[in-house]
């Protein structure tokens, strides 16, 4: 029954939901009035109060949506979404369903609130590890966060994210939501198909994008077909140390097609990875004299590109055996070795493909064609048969291209401009449809899902506007949760007050908990909430059940160094505060506690080398202190128990009052000191 005819569709929902709404609004009213209001009166009264406040009255469906997203003060969200921060270079932690921002996690870009890259030596060293040929690159285009997995399910321990612009990968420890490591890819200057992890997080995948010669060496575009290369890099992750082991990682040389999104196989396809690609035309752009063809047309001319199907387990053996060549000191498996050893196969994929998403059981890979209204579903089993039967033709480089008809399982028409697909717990898939600005819900077929009833569109939900990625709760794991989905819309147009011509993104929360027949048009999907995000363009996000996260409330011991996640034996402790001079070097051991620094007066000479250690010896939850030194570009954030060190040359003389930048107590303003630098000579 279409919406609007007969009984309002929402009334046909379970009685429980309606009871929930009433309770929620009673709570709202009680919170507002402090009284014990009558709930039906509250509902009746709501729209007149909205009107008085200049707000439009709510429909029943909107009241329901409000009740399903409202969290009273003190109630926590059951899910946390980690969204990439796009050009901000950071990552955002957001509560679901409230869509309240919990934190902007500093990753590749210095961030003063967290004291990230403003003098704290530990953070500077991590940022410097991402330098490109010695140059600090202070921004990133963060793209695809990947939560660590155990057995293909999120375990809540780590999250990884790539920088598309500069081909870097960061490791965040979810005990304190801080970055512990940044690695710069030695073979490529940009990436895209990352990060994704293998089911036990042994490998973090970083796929390439715009082909360059290996190590981004110079070569003219005239030699594109011979000298330019694609790549995928496999970073070995060691869970115990919480670090990528660069010396056990490797890259694979690929043809100069532009590799796109990658996904790891799981369960039946564990040990394999799948990466889309485009520009198999090998277009090289148009010069100012009109030679060549612009990429927009040149890189989308063919009807087919190639899904890369890679035998990761075998590739890891080849790399470990040293059957590699060296690019900037990093081992790379040559394309010829991959062909000879059967590491790499191609599968034709639809025009301008995007997304490569493995189903929860690992049986299928779902690929979208931006210029094809279908999602195309490939069977991993059929790929294996085609490989065994040598059912292929070579591409221009000799890579076997498997027969499309032999490996294609199904196609589902979902709308114009399909991009990315995630899954729920009931066998449904959700695909973002860019040109139509919709989310398509369709059913998986095959014996593990809906069998012959599957591979069918179940409904489409309009979203606002131009959806890129979407994310369902734990929706890319072996055990998706369902319940919630977030549409990461690229444009917001008229959804919010316009803060100038640069508009925020619109993250739309969608309820996917209801059965298909509760609303046949949308397959039961309903938009619940619009969240503007004006801090960068988030590309992708992952949603984890909040109770899987076990963050520290305070650091476990006083003098904790977050860089190594252990106590620093040299950390200042109560009673060891002092200042020592050794030649031109002045070393300071300082503590911070509500509401003073010890010592709070330090006198040095201009030209001295300063080594300044400071520990926050407070142990209460949330008792963070900052340390700002004006003029020297220094600001630290010291969470309870944390120690930090800074090192700098006292080039400027003068009187520099230093102070605590976190409003920590009634005597916060008194939490200050004098740093006196006597002029030299
Ligand atoms: S993606 Cu990166 S540019 Cu993840 Cu669909 Cu769009
Ligand atoms: Cu410590 Cu303000």
mmCIF file with all atom_site columns, C-alpha atoms and ligand atoms in Angstrom, residues 624-626 660-665 668 671, ligand 2:
data_model
loop_
_atom_site.group_PDB
_atom_site.id
_atom_site.type_symbol
_atom_site.label_atom_id
_atom_site.label_alt_id
_atom_site.label_comp_id
_atom_site.label_asym_id
_atom_site.label_entity_id
_atom_site.label_seq_id
_atom_site.pdbx_PDB_ins_code
_atom_site.Cartn_x
_atom_site.Cartn_y
_atom_site.Cartn_z
_atom_site.occupancy
_atom_site.B_iso_or_equiv
_atom_site.pdbx_formal_charge
_atom_site.auth_seq_id
_atom_site.auth_comp_id
_atom_site.auth_asym_id
_atom_site.auth_atom_id
_atom_site.pdbx_PDB_model_num
ATOM   1  C  CA  . UNK A 1 624 ? 42.828 17.238 31.394 1.00 0.00 ? 624 UNK A CA  1
ATOM   2  C  CA  . UNK A 1 625 ? 45.348 20.086 31.503 1.00 0.00 ? 625 UNK A CA  1
ATOM   3  C  CA  . UNK A 1 626 ? 46.779 21.985 28.590 1.00 0.00 ? 626 UNK A CA  1
ATOM   4  C  CA  . UNK A 1 660 ? 46.781 25.722 31.182 1.00 0.00 ? 660 UNK A CA  1
ATOM   5  C  CA  . UNK A 1 661 ? 44.440 25.781 28.163 1.00 0.00 ? 661 UNK A CA  1
ATOM   6  C  CA  . UNK A 1 662 ? 41.755 23.435 29.547 1.00 0.00 ? 662 UNK A CA  1
ATOM   7  C  CA  . UNK A 1 663 ? 39.220 24.985 31.907 1.00 0.00 ? 663 UNK A CA  1
ATOM   8  C  CA  . UNK A 1 664 ? 40.014 22.518 34.660 1.00 0.00 ? 664 UNK A CA  1
ATOM   9  C  CA  . UNK A 1 665 ? 38.976 24.086 37.958 1.00 0.00 ? 665 UNK A CA  1
ATOM   10 C  CA  . UNK A 1 668 ? 42.116 27.441 36.232 1.00 0.00 ? 668 UNK A CA  1
ATOM   11 C  CA  . UNK A 1 671 ? 47.145 27.561 36.634 1.00 0.00 ? 671 UNK A CA  1
HETATM 12 CU CU1 . LIG B 2 .   ? 44.559 22.933 34.299 1.00 0.00 ? 2   LIG B CU1 1
HETATM 13 CU CU2 . LIG B 2 .   ? 43.221 24.676 33.538 1.00 0.00 ? 2   LIG B CU2 1
#
